[in-house]
CSV table of C-alpha atoms in Angstrom, one decimal:
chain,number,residue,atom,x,y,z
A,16,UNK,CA,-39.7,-48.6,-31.2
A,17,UNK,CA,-36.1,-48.5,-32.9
A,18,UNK,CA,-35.0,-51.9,-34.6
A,19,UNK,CA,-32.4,-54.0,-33.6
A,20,UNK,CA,-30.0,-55.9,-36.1
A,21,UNK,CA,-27.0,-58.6,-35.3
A,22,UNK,CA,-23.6,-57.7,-35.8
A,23,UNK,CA,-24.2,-60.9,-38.0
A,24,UNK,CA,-27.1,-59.0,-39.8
A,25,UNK,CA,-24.9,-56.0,-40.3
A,26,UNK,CA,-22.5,-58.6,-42.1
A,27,UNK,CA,-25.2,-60.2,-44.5
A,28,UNK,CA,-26.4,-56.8,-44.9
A,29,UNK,CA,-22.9,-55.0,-46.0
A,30,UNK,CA,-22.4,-58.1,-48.5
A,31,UNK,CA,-25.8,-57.3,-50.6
A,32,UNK,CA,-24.4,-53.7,-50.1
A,33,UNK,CA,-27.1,-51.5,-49.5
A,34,UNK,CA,-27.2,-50.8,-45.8
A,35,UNK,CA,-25.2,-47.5,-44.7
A,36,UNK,CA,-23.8,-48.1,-41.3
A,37,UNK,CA,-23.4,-44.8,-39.1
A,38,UNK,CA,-20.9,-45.4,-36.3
A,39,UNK,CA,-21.8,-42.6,-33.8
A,40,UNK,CA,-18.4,-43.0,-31.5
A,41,UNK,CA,-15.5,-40.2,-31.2
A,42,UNK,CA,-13.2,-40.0,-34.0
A,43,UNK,CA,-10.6,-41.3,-32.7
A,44,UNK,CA,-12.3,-44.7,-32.1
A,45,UNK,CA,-13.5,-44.6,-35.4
A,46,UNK,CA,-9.9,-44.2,-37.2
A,47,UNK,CA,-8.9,-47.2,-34.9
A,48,UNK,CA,-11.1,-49.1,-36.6
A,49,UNK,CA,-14.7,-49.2,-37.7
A,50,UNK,CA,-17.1,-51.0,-39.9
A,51,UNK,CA,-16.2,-51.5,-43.5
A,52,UNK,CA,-17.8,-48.4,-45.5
A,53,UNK,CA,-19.2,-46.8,-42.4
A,54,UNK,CA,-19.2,-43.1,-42.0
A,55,UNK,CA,-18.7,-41.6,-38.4
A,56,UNK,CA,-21.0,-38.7,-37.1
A,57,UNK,CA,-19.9,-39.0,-33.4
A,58,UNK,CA,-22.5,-38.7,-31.4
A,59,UNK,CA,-22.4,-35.4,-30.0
A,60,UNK,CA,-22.4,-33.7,-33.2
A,61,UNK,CA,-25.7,-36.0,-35.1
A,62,UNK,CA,-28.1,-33.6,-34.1
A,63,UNK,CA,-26.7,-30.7,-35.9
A,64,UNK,CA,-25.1,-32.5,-38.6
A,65,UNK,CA,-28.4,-34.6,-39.5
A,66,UNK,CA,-29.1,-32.3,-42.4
A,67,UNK,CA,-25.9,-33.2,-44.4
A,68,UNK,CA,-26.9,-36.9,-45.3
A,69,UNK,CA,-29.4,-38.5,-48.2
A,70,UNK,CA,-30.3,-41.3,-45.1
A,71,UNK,CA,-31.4,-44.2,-47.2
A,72,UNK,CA,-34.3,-47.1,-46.8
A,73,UNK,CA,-31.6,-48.8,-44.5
A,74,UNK,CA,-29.7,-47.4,-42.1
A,75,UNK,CA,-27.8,-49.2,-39.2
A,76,UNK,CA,-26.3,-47.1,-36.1
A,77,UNK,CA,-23.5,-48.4,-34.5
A,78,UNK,CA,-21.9,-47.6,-30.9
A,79,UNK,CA,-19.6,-49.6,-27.9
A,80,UNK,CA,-22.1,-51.5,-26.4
A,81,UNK,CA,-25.3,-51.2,-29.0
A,82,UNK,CA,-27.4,-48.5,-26.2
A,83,UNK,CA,-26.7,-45.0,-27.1
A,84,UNK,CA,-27.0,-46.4,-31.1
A,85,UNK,CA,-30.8,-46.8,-30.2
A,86,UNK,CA,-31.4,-43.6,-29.1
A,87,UNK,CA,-29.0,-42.2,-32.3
A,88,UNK,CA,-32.0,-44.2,-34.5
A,89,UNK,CA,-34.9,-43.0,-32.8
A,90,UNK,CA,-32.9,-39.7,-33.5
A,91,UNK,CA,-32.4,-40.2,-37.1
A,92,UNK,CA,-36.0,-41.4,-37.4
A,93,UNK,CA,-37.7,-38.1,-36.3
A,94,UNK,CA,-35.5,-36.8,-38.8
A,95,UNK,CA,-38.0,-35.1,-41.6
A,96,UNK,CA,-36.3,-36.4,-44.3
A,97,UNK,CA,-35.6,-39.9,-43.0
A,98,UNK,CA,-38.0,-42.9,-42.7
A,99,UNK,CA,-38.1,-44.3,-38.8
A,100,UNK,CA,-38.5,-47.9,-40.0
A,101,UNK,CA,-35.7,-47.5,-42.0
A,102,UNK,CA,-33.2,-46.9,-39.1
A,103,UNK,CA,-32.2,-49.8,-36.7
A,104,UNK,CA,-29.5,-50.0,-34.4
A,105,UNK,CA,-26.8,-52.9,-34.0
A,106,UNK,CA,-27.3,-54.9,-31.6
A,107,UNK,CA,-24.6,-55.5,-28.7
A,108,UNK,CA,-22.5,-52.8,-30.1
A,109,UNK,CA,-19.0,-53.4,-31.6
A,110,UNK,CA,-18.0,-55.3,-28.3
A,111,UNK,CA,-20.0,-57.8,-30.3
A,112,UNK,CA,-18.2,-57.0,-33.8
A,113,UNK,CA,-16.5,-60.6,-34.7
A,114,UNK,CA,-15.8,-59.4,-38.2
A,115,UNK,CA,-12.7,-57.3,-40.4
A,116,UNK,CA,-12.7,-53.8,-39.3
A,117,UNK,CA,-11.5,-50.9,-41.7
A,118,UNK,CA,-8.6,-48.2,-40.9
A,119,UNK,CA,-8.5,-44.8,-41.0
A,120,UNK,CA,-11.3,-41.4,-41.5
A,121,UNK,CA,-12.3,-42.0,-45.0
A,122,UNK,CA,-14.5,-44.9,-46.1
A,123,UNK,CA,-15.9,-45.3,-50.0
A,124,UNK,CA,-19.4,-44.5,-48.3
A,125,UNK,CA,-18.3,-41.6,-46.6
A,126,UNK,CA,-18.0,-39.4,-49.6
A,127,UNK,CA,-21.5,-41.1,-51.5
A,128,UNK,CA,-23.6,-40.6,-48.9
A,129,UNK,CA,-22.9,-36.6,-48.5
A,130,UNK,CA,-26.0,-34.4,-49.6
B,70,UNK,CA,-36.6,-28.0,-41.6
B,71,UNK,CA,-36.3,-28.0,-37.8
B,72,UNK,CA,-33.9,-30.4,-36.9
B,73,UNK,CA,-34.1,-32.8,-34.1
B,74,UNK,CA,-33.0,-32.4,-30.6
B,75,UNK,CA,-32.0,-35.0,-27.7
B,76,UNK,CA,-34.3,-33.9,-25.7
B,77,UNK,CA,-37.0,-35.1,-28.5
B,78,UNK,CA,-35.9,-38.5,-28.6
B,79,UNK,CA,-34.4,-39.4,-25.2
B,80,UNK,CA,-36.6,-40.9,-22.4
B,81,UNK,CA,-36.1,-39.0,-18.8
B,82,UNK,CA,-36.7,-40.6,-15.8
B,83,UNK,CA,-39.2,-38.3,-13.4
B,84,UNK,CA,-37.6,-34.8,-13.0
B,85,UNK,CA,-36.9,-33.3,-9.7
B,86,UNK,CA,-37.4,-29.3,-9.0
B,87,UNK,CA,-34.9,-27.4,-8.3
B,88,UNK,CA,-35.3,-27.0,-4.6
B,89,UNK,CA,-35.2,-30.6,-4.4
B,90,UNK,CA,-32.7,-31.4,-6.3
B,91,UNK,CA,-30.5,-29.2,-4.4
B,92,UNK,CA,-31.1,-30.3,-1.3
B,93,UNK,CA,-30.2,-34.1,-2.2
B,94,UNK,CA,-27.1,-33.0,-4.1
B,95,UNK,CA,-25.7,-31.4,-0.7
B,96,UNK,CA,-26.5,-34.8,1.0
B,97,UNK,CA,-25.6,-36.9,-1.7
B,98,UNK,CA,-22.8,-40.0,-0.4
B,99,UNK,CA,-21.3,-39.7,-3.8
B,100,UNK,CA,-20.8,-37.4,-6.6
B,101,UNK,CA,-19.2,-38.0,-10.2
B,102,UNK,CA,-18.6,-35.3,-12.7
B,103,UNK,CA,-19.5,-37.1,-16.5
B,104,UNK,CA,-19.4,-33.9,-18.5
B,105,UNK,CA,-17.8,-34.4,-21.8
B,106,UNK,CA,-17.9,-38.6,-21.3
B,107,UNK,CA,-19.6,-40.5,-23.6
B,108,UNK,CA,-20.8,-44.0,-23.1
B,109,UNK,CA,-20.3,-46.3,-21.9
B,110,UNK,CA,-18.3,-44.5,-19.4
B,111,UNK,CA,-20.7,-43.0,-17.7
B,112,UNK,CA,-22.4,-46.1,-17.1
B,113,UNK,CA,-19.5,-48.0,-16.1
B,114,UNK,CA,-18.5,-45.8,-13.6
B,115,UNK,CA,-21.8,-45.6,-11.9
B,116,UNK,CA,-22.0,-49.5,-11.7
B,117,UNK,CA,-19.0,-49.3,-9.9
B,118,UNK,CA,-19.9,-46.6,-7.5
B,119,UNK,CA,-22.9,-48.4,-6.8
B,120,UNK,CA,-21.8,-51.0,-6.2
B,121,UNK,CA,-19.5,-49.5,-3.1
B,122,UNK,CA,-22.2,-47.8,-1.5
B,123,UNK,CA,-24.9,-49.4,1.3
B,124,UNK,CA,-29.3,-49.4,0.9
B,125,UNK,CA,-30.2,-46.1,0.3
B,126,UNK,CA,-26.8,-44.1,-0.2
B,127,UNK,CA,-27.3,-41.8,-3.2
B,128,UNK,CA,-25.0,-41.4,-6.0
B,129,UNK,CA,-25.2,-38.2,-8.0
B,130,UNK,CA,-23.5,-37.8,-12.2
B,131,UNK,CA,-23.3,-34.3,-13.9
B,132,UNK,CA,-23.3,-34.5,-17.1
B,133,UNK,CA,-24.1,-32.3,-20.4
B,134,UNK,CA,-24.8,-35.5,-22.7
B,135,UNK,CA,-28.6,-35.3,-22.9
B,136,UNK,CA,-28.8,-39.6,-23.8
B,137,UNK,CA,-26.7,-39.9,-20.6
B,138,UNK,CA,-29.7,-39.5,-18.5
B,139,UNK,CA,-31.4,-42.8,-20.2
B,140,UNK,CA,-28.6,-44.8,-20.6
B,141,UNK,CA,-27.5,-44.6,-16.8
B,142,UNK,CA,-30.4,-45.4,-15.1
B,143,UNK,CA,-30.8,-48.0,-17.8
B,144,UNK,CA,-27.5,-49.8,-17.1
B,145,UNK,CA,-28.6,-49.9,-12.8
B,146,UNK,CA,-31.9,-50.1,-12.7
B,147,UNK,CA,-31.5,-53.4,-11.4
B,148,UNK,CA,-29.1,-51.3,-8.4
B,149,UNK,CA,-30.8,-48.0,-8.4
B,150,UNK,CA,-34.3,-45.7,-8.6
B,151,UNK,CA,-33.0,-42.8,-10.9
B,152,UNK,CA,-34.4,-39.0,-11.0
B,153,UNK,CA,-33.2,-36.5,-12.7
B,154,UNK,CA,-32.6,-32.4,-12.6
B,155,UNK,CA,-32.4,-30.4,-15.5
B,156,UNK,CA,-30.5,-26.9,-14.9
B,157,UNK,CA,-32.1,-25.6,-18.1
B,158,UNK,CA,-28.7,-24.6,-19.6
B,159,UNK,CA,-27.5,-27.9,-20.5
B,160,UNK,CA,-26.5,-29.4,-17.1
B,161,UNK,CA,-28.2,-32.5,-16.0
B,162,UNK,CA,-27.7,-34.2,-13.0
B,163,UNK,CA,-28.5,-38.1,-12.1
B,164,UNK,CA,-29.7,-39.0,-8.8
B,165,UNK,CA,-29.2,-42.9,-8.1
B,166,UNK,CA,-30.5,-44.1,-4.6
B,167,UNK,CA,-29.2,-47.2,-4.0
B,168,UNK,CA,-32.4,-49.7,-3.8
């Protein structure tokens, strides 16, 4: 069973600064605006791109409406190299998402977290 | 180290076979071609179509999105009894019958 957070979570979480937020939509969503420090591995692509992150002891997924996010954990979980507790998914999505977004592809995370 | 599939992690409603399957999609009332959309498209639209048809009317997505086939009959299960077909080759197929 995959962990849920609140977007309000997410917010504590990013101000202690050690959750790493993956926000599974397209691209082009993502440049609009995302997450401060998120990194974007649209959806389609997690599966084969799973092997190209150090996923952490906290890990929040983030999608529109906070359902495909679940299944992106419970992906990221099975993951060898990952722990499945450590994976949740954000609640509600970022329809829910009341806080600052960032701009643009590259976030400080983005180039940390690469293997 | 393998890597993860869809397929491991998504939960299917019950499959149909194929002769099945293909009989319902030449009777389905409505059919809606999802390949390449992401959610929550997919869902939305099927709400909607749903919603337009009577008892028993069955609505029918494509789609190559493997999650798809959870998420959909998640979103109307309220509206809907979901099966689904797998062509094998990464084609799936949703069969909603209006409740």
């Amino acid at each position: 069973m995959v962990d849920e957070v609140t977007p309000d979570e997410v917010k504590e979480k990013l101000e202690d600064d050690d959750v790493q937020v993956v926000d599974i939509r397209p691209e082009s969503e993502f440049e609009q605006g995302h997450i401060p420090g998120a990194i974007n591995i649209p959806m389609s692509e997690l599966p084969s791109r799973i092997d190209e992150y150090d996923w952490g002891d906290d890990v929040v997924v983030a999608c529109p409406i906070g359902q495909s996010s679940i299944q992106a954990a419970r992906l990221i979980g099975s993951y060898e190299d990952a722990e499945s507790d450590a994976v949740a998914s954000m609640e509600g999505g970022y329809r829910e998402w009341e806080y600052e977004l960032e701009t643009g592809t590259e976030s400080e995370s983005d180039s940390e977290a690469q293997a | 180290m393998s890597k993860p599939t869809w397929d491991d992690v998504v939960d299917l409603p019950d499959e149909l076979d194929d002769e099945t399957a293909e009989q319902l999609y030449e009777e389905a009332d409505e059919l809606q071609d999802m390949t390449g959309e992401v959610c929550p498209y997919p869902q939305l639209e099927a709400k909607k179509a749903i919603q337009g048809l009577e008892s028993g009317d069955l609505l029918v997505q494509e789609t190559d999105h493997v999650p798809s086939t959870e998420n959909v009959p998640k979103a109307v299960e309220d509206l809907a009894d979901a099966k689904v077909w797998k062509s094998g080759s990464g084609l799936y197929r949703i069969f909603l019958s209006k409740k």
